[in-house]
PDB file of C-alpha atoms and ligand atoms in Angstrom:
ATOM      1  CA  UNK A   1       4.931  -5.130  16.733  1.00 64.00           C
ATOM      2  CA  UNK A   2       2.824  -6.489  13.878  1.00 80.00           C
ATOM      3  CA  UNK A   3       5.242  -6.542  10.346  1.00 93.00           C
ATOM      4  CA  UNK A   4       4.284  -6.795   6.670  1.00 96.00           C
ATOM      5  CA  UNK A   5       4.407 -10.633   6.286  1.00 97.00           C
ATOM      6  CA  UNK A   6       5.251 -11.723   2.674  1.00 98.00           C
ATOM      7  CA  UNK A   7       4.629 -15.315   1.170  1.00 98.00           C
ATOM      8  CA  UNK A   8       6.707 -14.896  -2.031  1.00 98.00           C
ATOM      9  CA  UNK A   9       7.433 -17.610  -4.987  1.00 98.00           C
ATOM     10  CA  UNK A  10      10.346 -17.648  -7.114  1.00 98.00           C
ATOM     11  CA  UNK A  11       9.735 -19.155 -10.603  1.00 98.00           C
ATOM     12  CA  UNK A  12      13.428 -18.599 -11.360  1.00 98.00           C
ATOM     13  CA  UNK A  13      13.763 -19.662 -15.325  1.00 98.00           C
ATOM     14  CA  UNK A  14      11.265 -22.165 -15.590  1.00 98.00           C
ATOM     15  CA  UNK A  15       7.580 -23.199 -16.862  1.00 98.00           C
ATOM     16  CA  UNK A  16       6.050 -22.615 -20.270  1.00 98.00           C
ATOM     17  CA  UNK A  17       3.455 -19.731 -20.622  1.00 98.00           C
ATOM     18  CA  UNK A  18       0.891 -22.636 -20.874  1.00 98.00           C
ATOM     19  CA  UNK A  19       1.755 -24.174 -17.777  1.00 98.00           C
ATOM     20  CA  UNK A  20       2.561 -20.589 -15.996  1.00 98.00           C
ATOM     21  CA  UNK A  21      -1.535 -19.976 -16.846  1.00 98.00           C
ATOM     22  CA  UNK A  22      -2.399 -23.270 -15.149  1.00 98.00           C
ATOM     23  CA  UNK A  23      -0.350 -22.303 -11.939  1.00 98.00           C
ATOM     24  CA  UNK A  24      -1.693 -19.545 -11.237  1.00 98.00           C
ATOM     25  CA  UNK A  25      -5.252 -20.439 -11.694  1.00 97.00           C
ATOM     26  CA  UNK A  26      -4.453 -23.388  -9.185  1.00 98.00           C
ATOM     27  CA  UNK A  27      -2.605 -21.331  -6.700  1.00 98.00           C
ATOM     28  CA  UNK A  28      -5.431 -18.458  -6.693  1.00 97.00           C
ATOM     29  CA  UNK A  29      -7.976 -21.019  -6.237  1.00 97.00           C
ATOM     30  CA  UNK A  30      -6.586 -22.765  -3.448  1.00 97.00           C
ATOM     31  CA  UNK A  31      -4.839 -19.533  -1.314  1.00 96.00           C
ATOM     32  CA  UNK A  32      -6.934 -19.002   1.899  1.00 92.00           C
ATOM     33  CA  UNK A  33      -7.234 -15.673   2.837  1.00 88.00           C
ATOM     34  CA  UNK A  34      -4.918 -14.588   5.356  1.00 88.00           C
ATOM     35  CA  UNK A  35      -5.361 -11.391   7.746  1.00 86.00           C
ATOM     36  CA  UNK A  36      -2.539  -8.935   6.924  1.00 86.00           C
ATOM     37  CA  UNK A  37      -0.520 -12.124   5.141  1.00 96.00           C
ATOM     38  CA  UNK A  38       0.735 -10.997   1.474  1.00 98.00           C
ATOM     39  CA  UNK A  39       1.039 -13.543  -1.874  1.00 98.00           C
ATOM     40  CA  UNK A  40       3.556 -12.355  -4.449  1.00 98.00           C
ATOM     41  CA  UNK A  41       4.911 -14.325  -7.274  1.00 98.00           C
ATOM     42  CA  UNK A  42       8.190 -13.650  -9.182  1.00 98.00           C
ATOM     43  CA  UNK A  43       7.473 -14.446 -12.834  1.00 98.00           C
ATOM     44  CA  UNK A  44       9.710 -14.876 -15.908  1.00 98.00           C
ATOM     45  CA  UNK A  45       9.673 -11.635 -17.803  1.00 98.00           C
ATOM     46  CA  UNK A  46       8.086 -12.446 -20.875  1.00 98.00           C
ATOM     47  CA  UNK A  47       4.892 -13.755 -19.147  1.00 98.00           C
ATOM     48  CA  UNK A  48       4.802 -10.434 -16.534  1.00 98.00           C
ATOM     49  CA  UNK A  49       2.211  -8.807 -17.916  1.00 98.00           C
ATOM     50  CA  UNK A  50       0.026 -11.527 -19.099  1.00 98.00           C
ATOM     51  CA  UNK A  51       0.472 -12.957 -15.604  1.00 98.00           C
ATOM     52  CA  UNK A  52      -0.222  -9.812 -13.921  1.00 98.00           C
ATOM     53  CA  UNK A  53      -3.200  -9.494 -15.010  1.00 98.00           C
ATOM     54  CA  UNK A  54      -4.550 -12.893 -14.154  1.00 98.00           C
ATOM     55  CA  UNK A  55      -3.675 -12.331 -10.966  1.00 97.00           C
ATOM     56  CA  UNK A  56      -5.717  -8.807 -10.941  1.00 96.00           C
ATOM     57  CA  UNK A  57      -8.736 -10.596  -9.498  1.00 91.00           C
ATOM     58  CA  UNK A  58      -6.609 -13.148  -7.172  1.00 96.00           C
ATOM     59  CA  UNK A  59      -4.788 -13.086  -3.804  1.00 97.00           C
ATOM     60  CA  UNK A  60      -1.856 -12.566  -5.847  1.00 98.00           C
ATOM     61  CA  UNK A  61       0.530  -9.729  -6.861  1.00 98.00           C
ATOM     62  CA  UNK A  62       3.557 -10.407  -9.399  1.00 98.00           C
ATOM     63  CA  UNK A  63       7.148  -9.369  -9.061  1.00 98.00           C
ATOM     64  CA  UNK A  64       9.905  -9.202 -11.770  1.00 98.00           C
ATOM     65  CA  UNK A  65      12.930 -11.565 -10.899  1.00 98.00           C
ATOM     66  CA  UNK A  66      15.424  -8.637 -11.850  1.00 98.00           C
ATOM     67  CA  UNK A  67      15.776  -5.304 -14.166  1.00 98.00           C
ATOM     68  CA  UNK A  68      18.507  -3.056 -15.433  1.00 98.00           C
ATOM     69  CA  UNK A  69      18.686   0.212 -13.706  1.00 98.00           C
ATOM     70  CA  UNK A  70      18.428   2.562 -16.561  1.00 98.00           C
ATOM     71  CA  UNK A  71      15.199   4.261 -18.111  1.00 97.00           C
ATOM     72  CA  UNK A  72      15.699   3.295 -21.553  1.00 97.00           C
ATOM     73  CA  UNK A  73      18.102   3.374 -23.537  1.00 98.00           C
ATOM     74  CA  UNK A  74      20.781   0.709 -25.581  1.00 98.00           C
ATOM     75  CA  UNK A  75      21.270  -1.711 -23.276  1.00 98.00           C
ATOM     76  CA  UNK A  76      20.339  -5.210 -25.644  1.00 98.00           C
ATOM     77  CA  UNK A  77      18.698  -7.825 -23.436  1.00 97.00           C
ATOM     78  CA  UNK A  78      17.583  -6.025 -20.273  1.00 98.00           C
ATOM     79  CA  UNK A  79      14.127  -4.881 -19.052  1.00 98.00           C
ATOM     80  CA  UNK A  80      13.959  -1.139 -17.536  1.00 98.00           C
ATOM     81  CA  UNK A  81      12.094  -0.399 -13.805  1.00 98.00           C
ATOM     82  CA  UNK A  82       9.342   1.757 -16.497  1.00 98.00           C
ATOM     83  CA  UNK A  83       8.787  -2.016 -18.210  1.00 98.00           C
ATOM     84  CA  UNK A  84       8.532  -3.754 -15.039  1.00 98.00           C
ATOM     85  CA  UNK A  85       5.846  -1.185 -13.636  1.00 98.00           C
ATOM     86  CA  UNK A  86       4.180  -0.753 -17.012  1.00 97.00           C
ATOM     87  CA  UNK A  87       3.450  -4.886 -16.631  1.00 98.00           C
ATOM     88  CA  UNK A  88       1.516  -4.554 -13.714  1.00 98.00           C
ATOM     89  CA  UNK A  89       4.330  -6.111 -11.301  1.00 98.00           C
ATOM     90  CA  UNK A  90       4.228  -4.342  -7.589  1.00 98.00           C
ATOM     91  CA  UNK A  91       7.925  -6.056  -6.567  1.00 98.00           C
ATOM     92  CA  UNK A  92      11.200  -6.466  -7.921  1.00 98.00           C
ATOM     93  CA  UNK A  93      13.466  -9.448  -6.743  1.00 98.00           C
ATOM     94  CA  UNK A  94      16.938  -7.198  -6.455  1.00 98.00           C
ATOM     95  CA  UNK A  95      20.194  -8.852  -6.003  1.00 98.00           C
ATOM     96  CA  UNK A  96      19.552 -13.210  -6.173  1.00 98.00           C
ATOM     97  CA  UNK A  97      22.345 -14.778  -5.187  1.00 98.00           C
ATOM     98  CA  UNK A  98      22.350 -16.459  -8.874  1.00 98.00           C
ATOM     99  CA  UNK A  99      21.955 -13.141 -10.191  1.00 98.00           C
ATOM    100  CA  UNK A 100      25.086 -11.813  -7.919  1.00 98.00           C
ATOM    101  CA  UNK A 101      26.989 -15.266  -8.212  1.00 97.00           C
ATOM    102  CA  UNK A 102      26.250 -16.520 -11.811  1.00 98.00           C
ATOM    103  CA  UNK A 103      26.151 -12.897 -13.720  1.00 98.00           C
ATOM    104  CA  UNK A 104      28.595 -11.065 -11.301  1.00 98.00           C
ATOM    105  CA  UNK A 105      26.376  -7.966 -10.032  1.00 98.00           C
ATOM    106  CA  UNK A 106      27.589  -6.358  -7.294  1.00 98.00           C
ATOM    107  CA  UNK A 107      26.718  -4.537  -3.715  1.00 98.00           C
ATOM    108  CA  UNK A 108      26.466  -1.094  -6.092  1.00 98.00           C
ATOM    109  CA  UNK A 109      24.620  -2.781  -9.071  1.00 98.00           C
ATOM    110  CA  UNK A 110      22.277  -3.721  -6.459  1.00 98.00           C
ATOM    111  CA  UNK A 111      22.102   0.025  -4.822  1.00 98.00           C
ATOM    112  CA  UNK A 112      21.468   1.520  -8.712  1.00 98.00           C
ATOM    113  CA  UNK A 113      18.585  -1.314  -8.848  1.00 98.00           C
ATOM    114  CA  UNK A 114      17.250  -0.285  -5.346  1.00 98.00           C
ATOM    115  CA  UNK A 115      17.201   3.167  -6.162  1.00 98.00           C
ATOM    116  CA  UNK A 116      15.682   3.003  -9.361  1.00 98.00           C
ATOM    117  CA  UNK A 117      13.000   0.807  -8.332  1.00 98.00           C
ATOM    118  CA  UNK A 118      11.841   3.582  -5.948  1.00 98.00           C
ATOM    119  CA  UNK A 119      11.794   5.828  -8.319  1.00 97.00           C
ATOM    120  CA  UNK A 120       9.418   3.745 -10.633  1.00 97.00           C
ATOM    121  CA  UNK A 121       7.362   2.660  -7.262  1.00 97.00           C
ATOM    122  CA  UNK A 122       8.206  -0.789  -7.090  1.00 98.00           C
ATOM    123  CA  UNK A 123       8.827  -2.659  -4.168  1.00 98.00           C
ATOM    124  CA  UNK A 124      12.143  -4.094  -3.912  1.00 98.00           C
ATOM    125  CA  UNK A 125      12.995  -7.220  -1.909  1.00 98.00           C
ATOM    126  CA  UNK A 126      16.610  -7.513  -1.678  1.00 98.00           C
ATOM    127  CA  UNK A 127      18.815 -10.534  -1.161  1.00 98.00           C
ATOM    128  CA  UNK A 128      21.117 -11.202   0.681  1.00 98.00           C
ATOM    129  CA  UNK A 129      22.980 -14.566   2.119  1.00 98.00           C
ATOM    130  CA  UNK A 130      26.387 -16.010   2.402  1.00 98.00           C
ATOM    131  CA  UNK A 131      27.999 -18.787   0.558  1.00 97.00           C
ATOM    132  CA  UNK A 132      29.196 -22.180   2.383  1.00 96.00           C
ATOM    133  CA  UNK A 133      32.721 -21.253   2.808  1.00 96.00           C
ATOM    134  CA  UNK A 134      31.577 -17.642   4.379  1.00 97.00           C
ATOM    135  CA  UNK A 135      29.975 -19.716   6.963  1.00 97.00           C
ATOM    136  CA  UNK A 136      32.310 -21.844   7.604  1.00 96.00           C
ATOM    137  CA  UNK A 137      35.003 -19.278   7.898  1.00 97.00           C
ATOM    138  CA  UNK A 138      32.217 -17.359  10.603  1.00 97.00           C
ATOM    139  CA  UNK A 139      32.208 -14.260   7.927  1.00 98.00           C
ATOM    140  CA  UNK A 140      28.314 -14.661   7.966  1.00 98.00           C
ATOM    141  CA  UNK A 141      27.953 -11.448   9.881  1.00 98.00           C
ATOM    142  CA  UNK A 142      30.420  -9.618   7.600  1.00 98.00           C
ATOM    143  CA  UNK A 143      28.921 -10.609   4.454  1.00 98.00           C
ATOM    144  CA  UNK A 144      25.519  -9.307   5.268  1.00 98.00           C
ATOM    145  CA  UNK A 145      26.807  -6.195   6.776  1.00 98.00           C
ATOM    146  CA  UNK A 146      28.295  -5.266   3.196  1.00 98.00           C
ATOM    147  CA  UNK A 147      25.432  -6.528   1.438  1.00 98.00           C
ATOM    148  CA  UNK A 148      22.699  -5.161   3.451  1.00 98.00           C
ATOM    149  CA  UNK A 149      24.417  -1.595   3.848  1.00 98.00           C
ATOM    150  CA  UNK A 150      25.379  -1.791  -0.065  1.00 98.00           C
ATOM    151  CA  UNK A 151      22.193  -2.186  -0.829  1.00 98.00           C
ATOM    152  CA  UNK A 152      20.935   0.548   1.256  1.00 98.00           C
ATOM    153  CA  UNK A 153      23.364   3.364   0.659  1.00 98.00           C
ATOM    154  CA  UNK A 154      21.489   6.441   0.259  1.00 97.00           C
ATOM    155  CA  UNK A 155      17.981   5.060   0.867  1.00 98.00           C
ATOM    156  CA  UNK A 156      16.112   7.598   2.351  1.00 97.00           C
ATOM    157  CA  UNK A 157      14.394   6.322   5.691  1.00 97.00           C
ATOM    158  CA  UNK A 158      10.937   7.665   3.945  1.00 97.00           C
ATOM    159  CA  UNK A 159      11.421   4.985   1.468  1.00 98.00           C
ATOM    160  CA  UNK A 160      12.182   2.046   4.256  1.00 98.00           C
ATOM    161  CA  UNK A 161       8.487   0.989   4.238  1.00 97.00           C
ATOM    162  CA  UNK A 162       8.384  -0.219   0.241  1.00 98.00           C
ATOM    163  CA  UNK A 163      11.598  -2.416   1.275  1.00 98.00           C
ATOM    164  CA  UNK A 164      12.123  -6.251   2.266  1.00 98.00           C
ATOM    165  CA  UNK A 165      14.875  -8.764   2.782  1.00 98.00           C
ATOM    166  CA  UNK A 166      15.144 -11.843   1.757  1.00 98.00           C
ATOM    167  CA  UNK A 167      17.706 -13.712   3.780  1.00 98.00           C
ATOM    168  CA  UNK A 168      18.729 -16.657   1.416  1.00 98.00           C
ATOM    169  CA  UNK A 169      21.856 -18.346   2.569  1.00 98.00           C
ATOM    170  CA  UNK A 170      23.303 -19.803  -0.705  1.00 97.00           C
ATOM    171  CA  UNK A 171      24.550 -23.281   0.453  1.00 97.00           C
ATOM    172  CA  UNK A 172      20.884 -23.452   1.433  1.00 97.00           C
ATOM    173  CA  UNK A 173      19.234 -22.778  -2.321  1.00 95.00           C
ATOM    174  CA  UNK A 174      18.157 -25.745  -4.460  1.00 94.00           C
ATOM    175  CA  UNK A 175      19.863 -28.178  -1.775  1.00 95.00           C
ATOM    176  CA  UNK A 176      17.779 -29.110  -0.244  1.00 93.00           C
ATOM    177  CA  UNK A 177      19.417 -28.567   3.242  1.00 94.00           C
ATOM    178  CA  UNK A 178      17.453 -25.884   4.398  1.00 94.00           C
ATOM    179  CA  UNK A 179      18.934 -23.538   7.413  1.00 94.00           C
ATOM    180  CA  UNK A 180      17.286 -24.929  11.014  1.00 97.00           C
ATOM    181  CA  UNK A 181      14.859 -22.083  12.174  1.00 97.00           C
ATOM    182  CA  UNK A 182      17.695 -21.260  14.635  1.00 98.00           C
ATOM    183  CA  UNK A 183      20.498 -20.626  11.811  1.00 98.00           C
ATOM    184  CA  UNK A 184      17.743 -18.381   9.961  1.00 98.00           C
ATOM    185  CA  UNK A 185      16.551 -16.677  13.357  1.00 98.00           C
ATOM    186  CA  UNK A 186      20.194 -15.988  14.336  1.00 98.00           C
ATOM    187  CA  UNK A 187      21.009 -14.067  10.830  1.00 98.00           C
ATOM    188  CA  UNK A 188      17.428 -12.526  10.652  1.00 98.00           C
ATOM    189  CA  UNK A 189      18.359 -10.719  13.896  1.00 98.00           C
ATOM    190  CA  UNK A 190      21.688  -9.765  12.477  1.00 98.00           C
ATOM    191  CA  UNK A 191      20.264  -8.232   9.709  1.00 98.00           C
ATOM    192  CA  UNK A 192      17.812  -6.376  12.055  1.00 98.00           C
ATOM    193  CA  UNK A 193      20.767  -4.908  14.078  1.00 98.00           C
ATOM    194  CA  UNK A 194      22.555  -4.108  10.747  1.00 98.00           C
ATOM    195  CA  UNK A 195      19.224  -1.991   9.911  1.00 98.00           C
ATOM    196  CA  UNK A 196      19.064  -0.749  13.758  1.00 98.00           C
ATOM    197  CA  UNK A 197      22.372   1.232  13.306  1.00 98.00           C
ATOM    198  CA  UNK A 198      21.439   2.523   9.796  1.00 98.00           C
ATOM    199  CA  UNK A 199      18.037   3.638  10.453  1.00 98.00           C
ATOM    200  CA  UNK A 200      17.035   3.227  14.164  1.00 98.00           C
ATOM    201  CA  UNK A 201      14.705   0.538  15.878  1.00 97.00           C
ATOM    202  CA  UNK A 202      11.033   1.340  14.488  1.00 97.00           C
ATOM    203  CA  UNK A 203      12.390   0.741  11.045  1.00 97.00           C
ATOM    204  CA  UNK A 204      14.824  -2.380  11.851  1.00 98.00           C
ATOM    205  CA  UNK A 205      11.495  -3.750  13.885  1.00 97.00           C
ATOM    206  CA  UNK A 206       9.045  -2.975  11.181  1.00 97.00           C
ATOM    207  CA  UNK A 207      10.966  -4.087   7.754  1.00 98.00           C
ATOM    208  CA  UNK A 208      10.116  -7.867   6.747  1.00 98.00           C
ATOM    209  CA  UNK A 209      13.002 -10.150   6.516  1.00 98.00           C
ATOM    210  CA  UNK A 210      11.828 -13.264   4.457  1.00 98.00           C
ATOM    211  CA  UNK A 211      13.569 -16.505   4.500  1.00 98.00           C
ATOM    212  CA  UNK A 212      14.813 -18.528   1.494  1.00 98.00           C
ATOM    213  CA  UNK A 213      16.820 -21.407   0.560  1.00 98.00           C
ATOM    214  CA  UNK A 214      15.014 -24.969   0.340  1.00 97.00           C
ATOM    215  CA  UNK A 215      11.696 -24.136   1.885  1.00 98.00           C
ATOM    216  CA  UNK A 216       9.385 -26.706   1.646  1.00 98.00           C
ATOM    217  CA  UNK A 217       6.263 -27.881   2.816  1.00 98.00           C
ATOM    218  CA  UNK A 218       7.354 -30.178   5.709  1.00 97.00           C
ATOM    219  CA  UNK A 219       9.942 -27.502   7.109  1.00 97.00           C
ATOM    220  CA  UNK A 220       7.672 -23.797   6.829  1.00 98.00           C
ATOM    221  CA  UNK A 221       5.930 -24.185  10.260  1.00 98.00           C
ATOM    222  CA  UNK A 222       9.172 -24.489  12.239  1.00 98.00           C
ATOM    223  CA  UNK A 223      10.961 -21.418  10.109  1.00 98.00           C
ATOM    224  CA  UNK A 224       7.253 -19.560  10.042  1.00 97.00           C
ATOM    225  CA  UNK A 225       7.140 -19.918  13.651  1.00 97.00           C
ATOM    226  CA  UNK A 226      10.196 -17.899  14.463  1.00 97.00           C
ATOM    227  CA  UNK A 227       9.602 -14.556  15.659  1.00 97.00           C
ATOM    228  CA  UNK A 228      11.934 -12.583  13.852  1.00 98.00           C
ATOM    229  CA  UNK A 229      10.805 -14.560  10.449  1.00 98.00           C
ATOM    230  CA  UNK A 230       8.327 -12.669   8.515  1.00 98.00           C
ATOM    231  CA  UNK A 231       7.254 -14.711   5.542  1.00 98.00           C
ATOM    232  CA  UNK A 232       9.525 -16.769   2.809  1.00 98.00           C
ATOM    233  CA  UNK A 233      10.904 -16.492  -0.800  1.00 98.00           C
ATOM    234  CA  UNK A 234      10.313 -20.045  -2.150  1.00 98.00           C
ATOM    235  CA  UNK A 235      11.878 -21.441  -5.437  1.00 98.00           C
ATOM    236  CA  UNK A 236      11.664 -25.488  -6.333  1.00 98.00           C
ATOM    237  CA  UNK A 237       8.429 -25.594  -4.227  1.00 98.00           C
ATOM    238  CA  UNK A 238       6.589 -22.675  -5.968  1.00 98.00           C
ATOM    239  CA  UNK A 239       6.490 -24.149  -8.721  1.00 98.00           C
ATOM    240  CA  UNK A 240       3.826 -26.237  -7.853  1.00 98.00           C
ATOM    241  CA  UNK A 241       0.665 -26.202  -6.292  1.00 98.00           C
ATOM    242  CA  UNK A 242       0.515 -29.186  -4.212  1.00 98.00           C
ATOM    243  CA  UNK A 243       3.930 -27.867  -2.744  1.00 98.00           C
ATOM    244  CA  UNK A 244       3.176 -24.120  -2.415  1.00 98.00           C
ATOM    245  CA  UNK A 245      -0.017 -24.265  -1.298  1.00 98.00           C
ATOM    246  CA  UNK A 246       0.247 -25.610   2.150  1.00 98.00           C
ATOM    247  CA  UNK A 247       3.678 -23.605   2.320  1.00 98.00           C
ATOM    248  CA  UNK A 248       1.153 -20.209   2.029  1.00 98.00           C
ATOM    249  CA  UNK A 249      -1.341 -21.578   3.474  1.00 97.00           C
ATOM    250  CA  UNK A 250       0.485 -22.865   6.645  1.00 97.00           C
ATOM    251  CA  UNK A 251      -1.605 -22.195   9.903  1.00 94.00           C
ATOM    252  CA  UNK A 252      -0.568 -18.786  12.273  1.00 86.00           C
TER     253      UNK A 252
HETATM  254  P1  13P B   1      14.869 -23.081  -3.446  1.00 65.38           P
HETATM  255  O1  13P B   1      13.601 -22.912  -2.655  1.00 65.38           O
HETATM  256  O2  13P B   1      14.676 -23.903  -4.709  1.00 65.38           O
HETATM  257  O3  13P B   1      16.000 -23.551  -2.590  1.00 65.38           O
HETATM  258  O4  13P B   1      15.280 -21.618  -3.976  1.00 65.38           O
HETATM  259  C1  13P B   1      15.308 -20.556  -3.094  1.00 65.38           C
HETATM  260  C2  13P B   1      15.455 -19.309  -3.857  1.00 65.38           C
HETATM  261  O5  13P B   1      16.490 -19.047  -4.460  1.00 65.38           O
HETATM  262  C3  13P B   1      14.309 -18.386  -3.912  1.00 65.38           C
HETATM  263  O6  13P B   1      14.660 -17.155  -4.435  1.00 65.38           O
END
């Protein structure tokens, strides 16, 4: 079966609004068109909209890197789903492991996000991944079972198609030791089960399961090559062209 494949870029809490402009210019003018490949890019929030709409005309769609899960209302500091839609962004990152491991959100803080996002028609990409000592202790499997069926409680199987995963092991972010293609493979097929007994096989073998966690240019063919491997969410090395470039542009 032929899956959604998504090339995504994580700009986590960096660039300048000047340099943000100059990215994107480079990226759109060097991104080779793709058949059925998809180019999203998750931008701080105060350049979303400005961003989105440079990218109108480009390869490119934008994502926000997180939301609160509430309409409006007084909640100082956070950005609502209606914000996030209203700035032209088509995806919301849901659930980083910084966001889950640095500012505590949970499995159901991720489920309100999830939820909310489908209301507001935004695709969510969720996030999921163990931490070193998970692995170690061979609790992999158990930790994406909670997250992914966290996540998912209550999703309606109609709303499936608007979702992705993003499996991100967290020993493997801004390490620079990324997962072999095996190690990825292995847990991308886990998480495929996971979705098997939720929602059945046509959904578990049609949802894209991105991998993230040091991709670079030197290691995407051997991860990209995997069958179970549908794209990547890319942090350090989306933040520049000369690195992201060949990493979207690698060859089929
Ligand atoms: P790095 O590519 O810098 O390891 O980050 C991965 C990541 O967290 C993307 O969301």
């Amino acid at each position: 079966m032929k899956r959604r494949e998504i090339f995504a870029g994580n700009w986590k809490m960096y660039k300048t609004y000047q340099d943000a402009v100059d990215l994107v210019k480079g990226l759109s003018a060097g991104v080779k068109k793709t058949d059925g490949r998809e180019y999203a890019i998750f931008i701080p929030a105060p350049y979303l909209r400005d961003i989105s709409s440079l990218c109108a005309d480009t390869l490119f769609v934008t994502g926000a890197q997180n939301m609160y899960f509430e309409n409006q209302g007084a909640f100082t500091g956070e950005i609502s789903p209606l914000m996030v839609r209203d700035c032209g962004a088509a995806f919301i990152l849901i659930g980083h492991s910084e966001r889950r491991h640095i500012f505590h959100e949970t499995d159901e803080d991720v489920n309100k996000k999830v939820r909310a996002a489908l209301t507001h028609r935004l695709q969510p990409m969720i996030c999921v991944g163990e931490l070193l000592n998970e692995r170690e202790n061979n609790e992999t499997l158990q930790v994406l079972e909670r997250q992914v069926k966290g996540a998912l409680l209550n999703i309606e199987k109609s709303d499936m198609a608007k979702i992705s995963i993003a499996y991100e092991p967290v020993w493997a972010i801004g390490t620079g030791k990324v997962a072999t293609p095996e190690i990825a493979e292995e847990a991308h097929i886990s998480i495929r089960n996971i979705i098997k007994g939720l929602y059945g096989s046509d959904i578990s073998e049609s949802i894209p399961v991105l991998y993230g966690g040091s991709v670079k240019p030197d290691n995407i063919a051997g991860l990209y090559k995997m069958n179970n491997i549908d794209g990547v969410l890319v942090g350090g090395a989306s933040l520049e062209t000369k690195d992201f470039l060949p990493i979207v542009n690698v060859k089929n």
